[in-house]
Amino acid sequence: MDINKRRLRAGIVGGGTGAFIGSVHRIASELDGQSLVVAGAMSSDAEKARKSAEAWHLDRSYDSFEKMAQAEAARGDGIDFVIIATPNHMHFPVAKAFLEKGIHVVCDKPMTFTLKEAEDLVAMVEAKKTIFAVTYNYTGYPAVRQAREMVKRGEIGDIRRVMVEYLQDWLMEPLEKTGQKQAAWRVDPERAGISCCVGDIGTHCENLLAFITGLKVESVCADFSTFVAGRRLEDDATVLLRMEKGARGSLTCSQVSCGEGNNLNIRIYGTKAGLEWHQEEPNTLTVKPAGKAWENWYRGARYMGEEAKALTRTPLGHPEGYLEAFAALYKMVATDIRRVKSGEAPLGGYPTVRDGLRGIQFVVKTVESSKKGASWVDMPRG
Amino acid sequence: MDINKRRLRAGIVGGGTGAFIGSVHRIASELDGQSLVVAGAMSSDAEKARKSAEAWHLDRSYDSFEKMAQAEAARGDGIDFVIIATPNHMHFPVAKAFLEKGIHVVCDKPMTFTLKEAEDLVAMVEAKKTIFAVTYNYTGYPAVRQAREMVKRGEIGDIRRVMVEYLQDWLMEPLEKTGQKQAAWRVDPERAGISCCVGDIGTHCENLLAFITGLKVESVCADFSTFVAGRRLEDDATVLLRMEKGARGSLTCSQVSCGEGNNLNIRIYGTKAGLEWHQEEPNTLTVKPAGKAWENWYRGARYMGEEAKALTRTPLGHPEGYLEAFAALYKMVATDIRRVKSGEAPLGGYPTVRDGLRGIQFVVKTVESSKKGASWVDMPRG
Amino acid sequence: MDINKRRLRAGIVGGGTGAFIGSVHRIASELDGQSLVVAGAMSSDAEKARKSAEAWHLDRSYDSFEKMAQAEAARGDGIDFVIIATPNHMHFPVAKAFLEKGIHVVCDKPMTFTLKEAEDLVAMVEAKKTIFAVTYNYTGYPAVRQAREMVKRGEIGDIRRVMVEYLQDWLMEPLEKTGQKQAAWRVDPERAGISCCVGDIGTHCENLLAFITGLKVESVCADFSTFVAGRRLEDDATVLLRMEKGARGSLTCSQVSCGEGNNLNIRIYGTKAGLEWHQEEPNTLTVKPAGKAWENWYRGARYMGEEAKALTRTPLGHPEGYLEAFAALYKMVATDIRRVKSGEAPLGGYPTVRDGLRGIQFVVKTVESSKKGASWVDMPRG
Amino acid sequence: MDINKRRLRAGIVGGGTGAFIGSVHRIASELDGQSLVVAGAMSSDAEKARKSAEAWHLDRSYDSFEKMAQAEAARGDGIDFVIIATPNHMHFPVAKAFLEKGIHVVCDKPMTFTLKEAEDLVAMVEAKKTIFAVTYNYTGYPAVRQAREMVKRGEIGDIRRVMVEYLQDWLMEPLEKTGQKQAAWRVDPERAGISCCVGDIGTHCENLLAFITGLKVESVCADFSTFVAGRRLEDDATVLLRMEKGARGSLTCSQVSCGEGNNLNIRIYGTKAGLEWHQEEPNTLTVKPAGKAWENWYRGARYMGEEAKALTRTPLGHPEGYLEAFAALYKMVATDIRRVKSGEAPLGGYPTVRDGLRGIQFVVKTVESSKKGASWVDMPRG
């Protein structure tokens, strides 16, 4: 059937029962009615994979992602794209397996386990011209899009100061010792990589900051802490930032800040106005114009810009949340998959493999800074 | 296929392109992976119906709800339930057509055009033992469930004062004269019934109040206003309330309150604590215990009650919104349809045909009070 | 000494140790450096009066207000004005005693015990041309002044809906039975008059509403409740309002709303914009212009109007509070006393004896409505 | 007259007409009825000094602080203490002049122009046993006192992360070039010293942090910026902090953050709870206990601790602000002056000469860090 006359078919790797992020991907990919998850290799444990697929009423369940890539590529009604929702160390091999079959990819962040893998992925994706999205999901919030549009239009002026924070408390106790699965791999260098807190949530901050401001980080001075005894990776970090065009500021991420859930927030101060946005109350963007009253711009309002409107489903005052923002990425990805399959150029709008690479570089450089006693380290150019 | 091993199949009447509420029902019914909308009679205009169905990639499109009821009931893979998203005056005939075929119903509010129809529906549903839910969707918010649970457990004490408000501004200008379709029928007695503002949003207030407090309104004194010249129905109302067990307070609804989107909020004051909740920031329930600091109870937190948790998808700090609350009703309806089809007793938890009737009675009695110059009128007992 | 070259001298009647409002008047009258409290008849108990005066380092203490009026009028350096901070039933005799000596008066609210007294006071003040201010202190907040200015300039358009509330919980238990002095007289018809809650805080609402909107209440429908058993006056009331020029709305006051301190707030909706202000966070005025982002206007900012600026002492972001607002009235009173003593016409700006009368009328008419089973009663014209 | 039976007499140096901070000191010193400002050397310009004193109805005006120290010390009814409200570079000579006469001192911050002066002042004050307070006024807020009490009692647990910020925008344009007097000296190294932003507001952050946590900063890594061209001192800084007992975090101060007034806020995260307080809404302290709902502790409530209560004048819901917090320091100073003059030991409770010294050290060390390219520098021990 014409790809424009049907829902896209998605497969998922990882995200089996118990993994919160699996459901998020399913809901987000289906929410706008553009896709349906029909196949999965949801766990490396075959029995768990089968049961997870059954719970979701999937048509097809696989024991391994390799078999899934093979089989789906061979079917006439195989999946149009794959969702990667595994722990970090599996992102690369899974992405590679599907990309080699020409299957488009939506990959969770951080994009890869190592910098080398990230660079390889960039090369692979750019050679294949496949759609590859990294779920830096906070970029899907309409208020975030609005912020970016205001920066672009020059309404904020030249950016001077930036402040971005992501505070949680879920690792404030040694949760990894209780058998909690997600905690176990997040603090384990074998599965999470060289960083826990920066890799998990600091990269969201870096991405959000770059997305809104259009500025790259040039140098970092990162003070890492490990507050919970026995942990091998950092659970808290403050990073001084020097950005392009002279902007300065800080990036703070913490998984041990008592009482915090997912307190991601960003403040940007320019020569004409300031901006403030809080993920926990994401429908409002606060604008602070020089010499005027503060304004609360509300998602869903008529005065919002085109991009924010395009990613809005409910009217002003009927709040949208995390799942809707996540779904916004999938909506844009679905559009691009349809376009590519119809021979049209993709439109983008979602975080790409290049954003994924930038995230990995940020992790690498902050780790390096921290190891040098929190001294300044330059980010790669370009 | 075993109904427990597949997604339920839903059909929709109304909700064609341009009607905001149609998409809301589709997203909400599918969000938890329990149902898929597969068929529709989405407009009384055949061409529009076809195009709307196509935009949603539905399997089957019908010219009329009668044909749809007929055809779906006859198919082996026909719909399990129907969603009614038409203007008010069509709710009853559509519901009747599907109920007669034994098809379960999810109906938008206010439930019917007249009190008679509401009473007939109660009789029909109770005779047929079909599942019938009315989408008083605000009852689907976890924080609202939490509030109800706290009242039930006696943590608020005896309720003294209640205040519920729903403020909008979308009808502050004569929008109905611009051709805006939704405005046109809302202010038209032929399609909306005897009330505009109370019928549309005042009933949400009444339902939310009864849901949380477990108390019924006993008498009303309703002051209706029509601020926009030429309008035949009220666009604003304040209603004094006398409730069961001596509780007193007010219900305010307005569609002409400049700057307001969907500012539905409720405050309840008991002998032990007060409660406050705002739909526009729905993830927080504020509790005001006597002589202690105010508390913000957050959706997704471990300390929330069982019912709130059951309707929660994302962790603390990843906000859920309007669509998720709406979806909560569909999730409970899906459970009950599966149960009924498997010979089990339904569990309920969503607003029923009885709640729908109560809403219509509230409209009738406030209109009566208003016509008597805002004097006191008793609600029906029981 | 030239009255313009020295601080004014104030005396106080009532407000002895233990009475919160006494200190408030002292601080407020002195805060802007225009007056000093130098004499007092601070209690009807002579010993307590003496000790209270000593605690404040007053120059002169009296056993009775009659002696004080006599003696101060006779001195060359006698007081310029008297502050009345007694329970309600004493307001009139005290005011009369000082007015007869030509001493200016600042009187707490409600202005008198009976309507007759209020009318007599109006006559007396207007005949004598003395300065007479009633401490409806919430009118002293800069943000409230700003709201009034915006209404006057037409920036809000025609007012449609008004909502004013004052919620407390200090009388939610039978505090009067514990010996708490202030509670004892507030609920006692012999000292408080015909109303507790409306007289104490409902009149603040009525005054604030009239002050900002410039509109008078035309009719009321008041539902009074007494939630605490054995109490002879109401401790809670909701009042439907019909105002001049077709505005409608409600006034709610309660002293039994668990968890509330002094939650006075007001919302006004016009054809061009809405306004919202909360006394507990008084530095911000929220403006809701039609079709635009909400604005938070901040006390102390350069963009505020002249009247707000004139009553502002600290820059934006250094909050002012209750005492500063109270002091604003005293500042304007001091200016007018200086003017009158210098033969100039007073400028006003603070609530007058006419506002005091209006408050008493409001109490009388809401009590009447309540006694008629919450039916509509007209306010006096003019 | 017995010092306990009269108001204390205060003199002021600086604070002449146009200087916002002069009025603040006058109001704050008089607010609680403990002191009266009676004498002044309010400007180095004799005419301006005279007019400023007249505007305040002072009894005595002087041409110079030296004459004032001399004359007041000689009078039987001379001032009990002096208030220093001049630019920074004059703090030390003025303080010295009055201390030498045995007159107690309340001095604005930063305490001195140089570290040497600060050290000399410590020696002088400690030798003389005079009362010497530095107006780190934010420590006067009841909610801040409450925070400190909770930390002391162990209710927050071991402190891990601290975040303190003070954001303004008043220097975002080159205001110093417009003739604005305060801006002119703040950015001038001859009058402000080696730092603008950190000296002016960063020291408030350092003091507030130390006050609440009881922890000292051990090392700093300070990234200074000068965003306004031509300025010789920094107008923005972010400082990484390493504190005693392993606490980590950041201190941010900025005078170029568009739209900000006096956005001083602090967050503290311990092993048992988090704390958050905002100076712009100072009546609320947010407490975030592990695994429980967030709590808003409200100034004026019965549940507040003793120290917070002692500095509270109005009941819950009647907000106090900046002036009241400032006045709290003066209230404690007055108590101690009375005690010292009566031969009793002072009680303290306000920032002392030692806190003043610590503030200067903080300035010196952050400047040093900044000059070394934002590298780590240790603070002096002890």
mmCIF file with all atom_site columns, N, CA and C in Angstrom, chain A residues 12-51:
data_model
loop_
_atom_site.group_PDB
_atom_site.id
_atom_site.type_symbol
_atom_site.label_atom_id
_atom_site.label_alt_id
_atom_site.label_comp_id
_atom_site.label_asym_id
_atom_site.label_entity_id
_atom_site.label_seq_id
_atom_site.pdbx_PDB_ins_code
_atom_site.Cartn_x
_atom_site.Cartn_y
_atom_site.Cartn_z
_atom_site.occupancy
_atom_site.B_iso_or_equiv
_atom_site.pdbx_formal_charge
_atom_site.auth_seq_id
_atom_site.auth_comp_id
_atom_site.auth_asym_id
_atom_site.auth_atom_id
_atom_site.pdbx_PDB_model_num
ATOM 1   N N  . ILE A 1 12 ? 10.811 -2.290  17.627 1.00 0.00 ? 12 ILE A N  1
ATOM 2   C CA . ILE A 1 12 ? 11.541 -1.763  18.773 1.00 0.00 ? 12 ILE A CA 1
ATOM 3   C C  . ILE A 1 12 ? 12.560 -2.786  19.258 1.00 0.00 ? 12 ILE A C  1
ATOM 4   N N  . VAL A 1 13 ? 13.754 -2.310  19.605 1.00 0.00 ? 13 VAL A N  1
ATOM 5   C CA . VAL A 1 13 ? 14.766 -3.171  20.237 1.00 0.00 ? 13 VAL A CA 1
ATOM 6   C C  . VAL A 1 13 ? 14.972 -2.663  21.656 1.00 0.00 ? 13 VAL A C  1
ATOM 7   N N  . GLY A 1 14 ? 14.825 -3.547  22.612 1.00 0.00 ? 14 GLY A N  1
ATOM 8   C CA . GLY A 1 14 ? 14.878 -3.131  24.020 1.00 0.00 ? 14 GLY A CA 1
ATOM 9   C C  . GLY A 1 14 ? 13.499 -2.677  24.473 1.00 0.00 ? 14 GLY A C  1
ATOM 10  N N  . GLY A 1 15 ? 13.460 -2.078  25.658 1.00 0.00 ? 15 GLY A N  1
ATOM 11  C CA . GLY A 1 15 ? 12.194 -1.527  26.146 1.00 0.00 ? 15 GLY A CA 1
ATOM 12  C C  . GLY A 1 15 ? 11.241 -2.557  26.701 1.00 0.00 ? 15 GLY A C  1
ATOM 13  N N  . GLY A 1 16 ? 11.771 -3.754  27.043 1.00 0.00 ? 16 GLY A N  1
ATOM 14  C CA . GLY A 1 16 ? 10.903 -4.790  27.585 1.00 0.00 ? 16 GLY A CA 1
ATOM 15  C C  . GLY A 1 16 ? 10.276 -4.380  28.906 1.00 0.00 ? 16 GLY A C  1
ATOM 16  N N  . THR A 1 17 ? 9.292  -5.163  29.330 1.00 0.00 ? 17 THR A N  1
ATOM 17  C CA . THR A 1 17 ? 8.540  -4.893  30.550 1.00 0.00 ? 17 THR A CA 1
ATOM 18  C C  . THR A 1 17 ? 9.466  -4.441  31.683 1.00 0.00 ? 17 THR A C  1
ATOM 19  N N  . GLY A 1 18 ? 9.106  -3.379  32.355 1.00 0.00 ? 18 GLY A N  1
ATOM 20  C CA . GLY A 1 18 ? 9.912  -2.882  33.459 1.00 0.00 ? 18 GLY A CA 1
ATOM 21  C C  . GLY A 1 18 ? 10.743 -1.674  33.074 1.00 0.00 ? 18 GLY A C  1
ATOM 22  N N  . ALA A 1 19 ? 11.034 -1.551  31.772 1.00 0.00 ? 19 ALA A N  1
ATOM 23  C CA . ALA A 1 19 ? 11.824 -0.399  31.338 1.00 0.00 ? 19 ALA A CA 1
ATOM 24  C C  . ALA A 1 19 ? 10.867 0.734   30.980 1.00 0.00 ? 19 ALA A C  1
ATOM 25  N N  . PHE A 1 20 ? 10.875 1.742   31.792 1.00 0.00 ? 20 PHE A N  1
ATOM 26  C CA . PHE A 1 20 ? 9.974  2.867   31.587 1.00 0.00 ? 20 PHE A CA 1
ATOM 27  C C  . PHE A 1 20 ? 10.053 3.449   30.181 1.00 0.00 ? 20 PHE A C  1
ATOM 28  N N  . ILE A 1 21 ? 11.287 3.495   29.648 1.00 0.00 ? 21 ILE A N  1
ATOM 29  C CA . ILE A 1 21 ? 11.458 4.222   28.394 1.00 0.00 ? 21 ILE A CA 1
ATOM 30  C C  . ILE A 1 21 ? 10.862 3.478   27.201 1.00 0.00 ? 21 ILE A C  1
ATOM 31  N N  . GLY A 1 22 ? 10.687 2.154   27.336 1.00 0.00 ? 22 GLY A N  1
ATOM 32  C CA . GLY A 1 22 ? 10.063 1.396   26.251 1.00 0.00 ? 22 GLY A CA 1
ATOM 33  C C  . GLY A 1 22 ? 8.662  1.898   25.954 1.00 0.00 ? 22 GLY A C  1
ATOM 34  N N  . SER A 1 23 ? 7.832  1.992   26.966 1.00 0.00 ? 23 SER A N  1
ATOM 35  C CA . SER A 1 23 ? 6.459  2.486   26.791 1.00 0.00 ? 23 SER A CA 1
ATOM 36  C C  . SER A 1 23 ? 6.448  3.891   26.231 1.00 0.00 ? 23 SER A C  1
ATOM 37  N N  . VAL A 1 24 ? 7.381  4.692   26.707 1.00 0.00 ? 24 VAL A N  1
ATOM 38  C CA . VAL A 1 24 ? 7.427  6.071   26.226 1.00 0.00 ? 24 VAL A CA 1
ATOM 39  C C  . VAL A 1 24 ? 7.603  6.090   24.717 1.00 0.00 ? 24 VAL A C  1
ATOM 40  N N  . HIS A 1 25 ? 8.540  5.270   24.225 1.00 0.00 ? 25 HIS A N  1
ATOM 41  C CA . HIS A 1 25 ? 8.752  5.233   22.778 1.00 0.00 ? 25 HIS A CA 1
ATOM 42  C C  . HIS A 1 25 ? 7.506  4.727   22.042 1.00 0.00 ? 25 HIS A C  1
ATOM 43  N N  . ARG A 1 26 ? 6.857  3.706   22.594 1.00 0.00 ? 26 ARG A N  1
ATOM 44  C CA . ARG A 1 26 ? 5.667  3.182   21.917 1.00 0.00 ? 26 ARG A CA 1
ATOM 45  C C  . ARG A 1 26 ? 4.580  4.253   21.834 1.00 0.00 ? 26 ARG A C  1
ATOM 46  N N  . ILE A 1 27 ? 4.285  4.846   22.982 1.00 0.00 ? 27 ILE A N  1
ATOM 47  C CA . ILE A 1 27 ? 3.227  5.856   23.002 1.00 0.00 ? 27 ILE A CA 1
ATOM 48  C C  . ILE A 1 27 ? 3.589  7.014   22.077 1.00 0.00 ? 27 ILE A C  1
ATOM 49  N N  . ALA A 1 28 ? 4.830  7.470   22.195 1.00 0.00 ? 28 ALA A N  1
ATOM 50  C CA . ALA A 1 28 ? 5.237  8.650   21.416 1.00 0.00 ? 28 ALA A CA 1
ATOM 51  C C  . ALA A 1 28 ? 5.190  8.379   19.923 1.00 0.00 ? 28 ALA A C  1
ATOM 52  N N  . SER A 1 29 ? 5.603  7.173   19.527 1.00 0.00 ? 29 SER A N  1
ATOM 53  C CA . SER A 1 29 ? 5.649  6.895   18.087 1.00 0.00 ? 29 SER A CA 1
ATOM 54  C C  . SER A 1 29 ? 4.248  6.758   17.506 1.00 0.00 ? 29 SER A C  1
ATOM 55  N N  . GLU A 1 30 ? 3.292  6.347   18.351 1.00 0.00 ? 30 GLU A N  1
ATOM 56  C CA . GLU A 1 30 ? 1.930  6.117   17.847 1.00 0.00 ? 30 GLU A CA 1
ATOM 57  C C  . GLU A 1 30 ? 1.008  7.318   18.027 1.00 0.00 ? 30 GLU A C  1
ATOM 58  N N  . LEU A 1 31 ? 1.390  8.231   18.915 1.00 0.00 ? 31 LEU A N  1
ATOM 59  C CA . LEU A 1 31 ? 0.450  9.251   19.381 1.00 0.00 ? 31 LEU A CA 1
ATOM 60  C C  . LEU A 1 31 ? -0.200 10.079  18.279 1.00 0.00 ? 31 LEU A C  1
ATOM 61  N N  . ASP A 1 32 ? 0.566  10.443  17.285 1.00 0.00 ? 32 ASP A N  1
ATOM 62  C CA . ASP A 1 32 ? -0.022 11.277  16.244 1.00 0.00 ? 32 ASP A CA 1
ATOM 63  C C  . ASP A 1 32 ? -0.639 10.487  15.096 1.00 0.00 ? 32 ASP A C  1
ATOM 64  N N  . GLY A 1 33 ? -0.797 9.185   15.325 1.00 0.00 ? 33 GLY A N  1
ATOM 65  C CA . GLY A 1 33 ? -1.500 8.381   14.330 1.00 0.00 ? 33 GLY A CA 1
ATOM 66  C C  . GLY A 1 33 ? -0.686 8.125   13.073 1.00 0.00 ? 33 GLY A C  1
ATOM 67  N N  . GLN A 1 34 ? 0.622  8.328   13.138 1.00 0.00 ? 34 GLN A N  1
ATOM 68  C CA . GLN A 1 34 ? 1.461  8.149   11.947 1.00 0.00 ? 34 GLN A CA 1
ATOM 69  C C  . GLN A 1 34 ? 2.117  6.773   11.901 1.00 0.00 ? 34 GLN A C  1
ATOM 70  N N  . SER A 1 35 ? 2.261  6.139   13.042 1.00 0.00 ? 35 SER A N  1
ATOM 71  C CA . SER A 1 35 ? 2.986  4.861   13.079 1.00 0.00 ? 35 SER A CA 1
ATOM 72  C C  . SER A 1 35 ? 2.296  3.917   14.051 1.00 0.00 ? 35 SER A C  1
ATOM 73  N N  . LEU A 1 36 ? 2.637  2.637   13.888 1.00 0.00 ? 36 LEU A N  1
ATOM 74  C CA . LEU A 1 36 ? 2.226  1.611   14.851 1.00 0.00 ? 36 LEU A CA 1
ATOM 75  C C  . LEU A 1 36 ? 3.416  0.714   15.102 1.00 0.00 ? 36 LEU A C  1
ATOM 76  N N  . VAL A 1 37 ? 3.644  0.376   16.363 1.00 0.00 ? 37 VAL A N  1
ATOM 77  C CA . VAL A 1 37 ? 4.706  -0.574  16.662 1.00 0.00 ? 37 VAL A CA 1
ATOM 78  C C  . VAL A 1 37 ? 4.149  -1.973  16.429 1.00 0.00 ? 37 VAL A C  1
ATOM 79  N N  . VAL A 1 38 ? 4.783  -2.721  15.533 1.00 0.00 ? 38 VAL A N  1
ATOM 80  C CA . VAL A 1 38 ? 4.246  -4.036  15.160 1.00 0.00 ? 38 VAL A CA 1
ATOM 81  C C  . VAL A 1 38 ? 5.211  -5.176  15.439 1.00 0.00 ? 38 VAL A C  1
ATOM 82  N N  . ALA A 1 39 ? 6.475  -4.848  15.661 1.00 0.00 ? 39 ALA A N  1
ATOM 83  C CA . ALA A 1 39 ? 7.455  -5.911  15.878 1.00 0.00 ? 39 ALA A CA 1
ATOM 84  C C  . ALA A 1 39 ? 8.444  -5.491  16.940 1.00 0.00 ? 39 ALA A C  1
ATOM 85  N N  . GLY A 1 40 ? 9.073  -6.502  17.591 1.00 0.00 ? 40 GLY A N  1
ATOM 86  C CA . GLY A 1 40 ? 10.032 -6.141  18.620 1.00 0.00 ? 40 GLY A CA 1
ATOM 87  C C  . GLY A 1 40 ? 11.021 -7.240  18.940 1.00 0.00 ? 40 GLY A C  1
ATOM 88  N N  . ALA A 1 41 ? 12.200 -6.793  19.373 1.00 0.00 ? 41 ALA A N  1
ATOM 89  C CA . ALA A 1 41 ? 13.167 -7.693  20.013 1.00 0.00 ? 41 ALA A CA 1
ATOM 90  C C  . ALA A 1 41 ? 13.405 -7.020  21.353 1.00 0.00 ? 41 ALA A C  1
ATOM 91  N N  . MET A 1 42 ? 12.464 -7.242  22.244 1.00 0.00 ? 42 MET A N  1
ATOM 92  C CA . MET A 1 42 ? 12.333 -6.364  23.389 1.00 0.00 ? 42 MET A CA 1
ATOM 93  C C  . MET A 1 42 ? 13.225 -6.714  24.567 1.00 0.00 ? 42 MET A C  1
ATOM 94  N N  . SER A 1 43 ? 13.879 -7.830  24.478 1.00 0.00 ? 43 SER A N  1
ATOM 95  C CA . SER A 1 43 ? 14.790 -8.204  25.555 1.00 0.00 ? 43 SER A CA 1
ATOM 96  C C  . SER A 1 43 ? 15.780 -9.215  25.014 1.00 0.00 ? 43 SER A C  1
ATOM 97  N N  . SER A 1 44 ? 16.937 -9.270  25.647 1.00 0.00 ? 44 SER A N  1
ATOM 98  C CA . SER A 1 44 ? 17.914 -10.288 25.256 1.00 0.00 ? 44 SER A CA 1
ATOM 99  C C  . SER A 1 44 ? 17.511 -11.635 25.861 1.00 0.00 ? 44 SER A C  1
ATOM 100 N N  . ASP A 1 45 ? 16.595 -11.590 26.797 1.00 0.00 ? 45 ASP A N  1
ATOM 101 C CA . ASP A 1 45 ? 16.021 -12.800 27.383 1.00 0.00 ? 45 ASP A CA 1
ATOM 102 C C  . ASP A 1 45 ? 14.792 -13.175 26.535 1.00 0.00 ? 45 ASP A C  1
ATOM 103 N N  . ALA A 1 46 ? 14.869 -14.297 25.851 1.00 0.00 ? 46 ALA A N  1
ATOM 104 C CA . ALA A 1 46 ? 13.853 -14.640 24.850 1.00 0.00 ? 46 ALA A CA 1
ATOM 105 C C  . ALA A 1 46 ? 12.436 -14.692 25.429 1.00 0.00 ? 46 ALA A C  1
ATOM 106 N N  . GLU A 1 47 ? 12.314 -15.268 26.598 1.00 0.00 ? 47 GLU A N  1
ATOM 107 C CA . GLU A 1 47 ? 11.009 -15.394 27.231 1.00 0.00 ? 47 GLU A CA 1
ATOM 108 C C  . GLU A 1 47 ? 10.441 -14.019 27.576 1.00 0.00 ? 47 GLU A C  1
ATOM 109 N N  . LYS A 1 48 ? 11.312 -13.186 28.122 1.00 0.00 ? 48 LYS A N  1
ATOM 110 C CA . LYS A 1 48 ? 10.876 -11.833 28.460 1.00 0.00 ? 48 LYS A CA 1
ATOM 111 C C  . LYS A 1 48 ? 10.520 -11.041 27.202 1.00 0.00 ? 48 LYS A C  1
ATOM 112 N N  . ALA A 1 49 ? 11.273 -11.265 26.155 1.00 0.00 ? 49 ALA A N  1
ATOM 113 C CA . ALA A 1 49 ? 10.996 -10.590 24.887 1.00 0.00 ? 49 ALA A CA 1
ATOM 114 C C  . ALA A 1 49 ? 9.598  -10.967 24.393 1.00 0.00 ? 49 ALA A C  1
ATOM 115 N N  . ARG A 1 50 ? 9.291  -12.240 24.455 1.00 0.00 ? 50 ARG A N  1
ATOM 116 C CA . ARG A 1 50 ? 8.001  -12.737 23.988 1.00 0.00 ? 50 ARG A CA 1
ATOM 117 C C  . ARG A 1 50 ? 6.860  -12.152 24.812 1.00 0.00 ? 50 ARG A C  1
ATOM 118 N N  . LYS A 1 51 ? 7.027  -12.185 26.111 1.00 0.00 ? 51 LYS A N  1
ATOM 119 C CA . LYS A 1 51 ? 5.966  -11.676 26.979 1.00 0.00 ? 51 LYS A CA 1
ATOM 120 C C  . LYS A 1 51 ? 5.772  -10.173 26.818 1.00 0.00 ? 51 LYS A C  1
#
